[in-house]
Amino acid sequence: MFDPSQHPHRRLNPLTNEWILVSPHRALRPWQGQVEELPPEVRPAYDPGCYLCPGNARAGGQVNPPYTGTFVFDNDFPALLPDTPDDEPDSHPLFRIQGERGIARVICFSPRHDLTLAEMTPAEIRPVVDTWAEQTEDLGGRDFIGYVQVFENRGAMMGASNPHPHGQIWATGRLPREVLKEDTTQRAYYAAHGRTLLSDYLDEERRRGERILYANDTWTVLVPFWAIWPFETLLIPHRAAGSLPALRADERDGLADALRQITVRYDNLFRTSFPYSMGFHQAPTDGGDYPYWHLHAHFYPPLLRSATIKKHMVGYEMLGTPQRDITPEQAAARLREQSDRHYTKAK
Ligand code: H2U
Ligand code: ZN
């Protein structure tokens, strides 16, 4: 009899329509490597050498104002430019090329150099949520912007250039690849069922319970059934809001609370400042009607077994299909049992 906690199997991600491979029997193999704990990194509240701290000069020569809350600026080394010609200069079907217009910004979450989302209170995270929403409206409101991607790279392992709490926003004319997949699947699901894909998914996850690790009145945090990264999570608002600007005040508070809950549990898991890439997927901003879009956040953290041992997306994953050993159910249980008090403060 098939047992998903024992037998190799594949699972479908209905948001991308892509399969993943799960090999739960391998998680039972003996592990001989040491599990090392890193000494906590001590950072000053203000770093005179940091290009994101208030009052400091950036690489481009601009000087940050003495900001006290969040602070947004145009990326000094933007990956996208607003005035790019957006035509398709080559008509050969095997050599497709399109100019892409866009705007890239950096958002500081706090003036404090020594904090992370995990070490901020929900009341301190709430203005970050409001800034993400404002930026989505501001950038999305421009006629050449069709999508606003809000994200955070956290930690040197993920390529973050600076420990100061910050994220990025890249707004483009066209939908990014991952968003295009989710747009297609969510549209088809809504057309067939008259409800958003994530509303039905969330209902069923709540009924099953085994992958949910935290919920408040407005948001649920779970390890998705189809997770690729060992401790990947998905944050879903209970109401099918399409975008960050569409969130009500209580839903923004709920998101701030959920963000603190998941980031604290992540840090506690291996007693380290847990690296990840996270970001929101939301409705396009080209002025269309998107009742099928259900806002959500993905956390993609690379750590597998300790503060230093990460999952590598190599070999079969590059050539075949992404694969995991520890099941999403086991990962959810590990995260659920973590304290919601940050390990550096728990005495
Ligand atoms: P990451 O840590 O996620 O790489 O984000 C930092 C961004 O900050 C990065 O995109 C920008 C980089 O281009 N940056 C500036 O805009 N000004 C600076 O003075 C340094 C870095
Ligand atoms: Zn700083």
PDB file of N, CA and C and ligand atoms in Angstrom, residues 47 50 52-53 111 113 162 164, ligand 2:
ATOM      1  N   ASP A  47      25.840  51.576  11.452  1.00  0.00           N
ATOM      2  CA  ASP A  47      27.156  51.228  10.918  1.00  0.00           C
ATOM      3  C   ASP A  47      27.581  52.334   9.954  1.00  0.00           C
ATOM      4  N   CYS A  50      27.836  51.418   6.281  1.00  0.00           N
ATOM      5  CA  CYS A  50      26.710  50.780   5.597  1.00  0.00           C
ATOM      6  C   CYS A  50      26.036  51.753   4.633  1.00  0.00           C
ATOM      7  N   LEU A  52      23.138  51.611   3.521  1.00  0.00           N
ATOM      8  CA  LEU A  52      21.686  51.714   3.738  1.00  0.00           C
ATOM      9  C   LEU A  52      21.331  52.443   5.031  1.00  0.00           C
ATOM     10  N   CYS A  53      22.282  52.635   5.932  1.00  0.00           N
ATOM     11  CA  CYS A  53      21.985  53.310   7.199  1.00  0.00           C
ATOM     12  C   CYS A  53      21.642  54.791   6.946  1.00  0.00           C
ATOM     13  N   PRO A 111      15.525  51.845  10.087  1.00  0.00           N
ATOM     14  CA  PRO A 111      16.818  52.544  10.154  1.00  0.00           C
ATOM     15  C   PRO A 111      17.855  51.731  10.934  1.00  0.00           C
ATOM     16  N   HIS A 113      20.384  49.090  11.777  1.00  0.00           N
ATOM     17  CA  HIS A 113      21.269  48.189  11.038  1.00  0.00           C
ATOM     18  C   HIS A 113      21.266  46.775  11.634  1.00  0.00           C
ATOM     19  N   ASN A 162      24.180  43.082   1.915  1.00  0.00           N
ATOM     20  CA  ASN A 162      24.280  43.912   3.108  1.00  0.00           C
ATOM     21  C   ASN A 162      23.317  43.365   4.163  1.00  0.00           C
ATOM     22  N   HIS A 164      21.929  44.952   6.575  1.00  0.00           N
ATOM     23  CA  HIS A 164      20.899  45.935   6.953  1.00  0.00           C
ATOM     24  C   HIS A 164      19.543  45.442   6.421  1.00  0.00           C
TER      25      HIS A 164
HETATM   26 ZN    ZN B   2      22.951  49.832   7.979  1.00  0.00          ZN
END
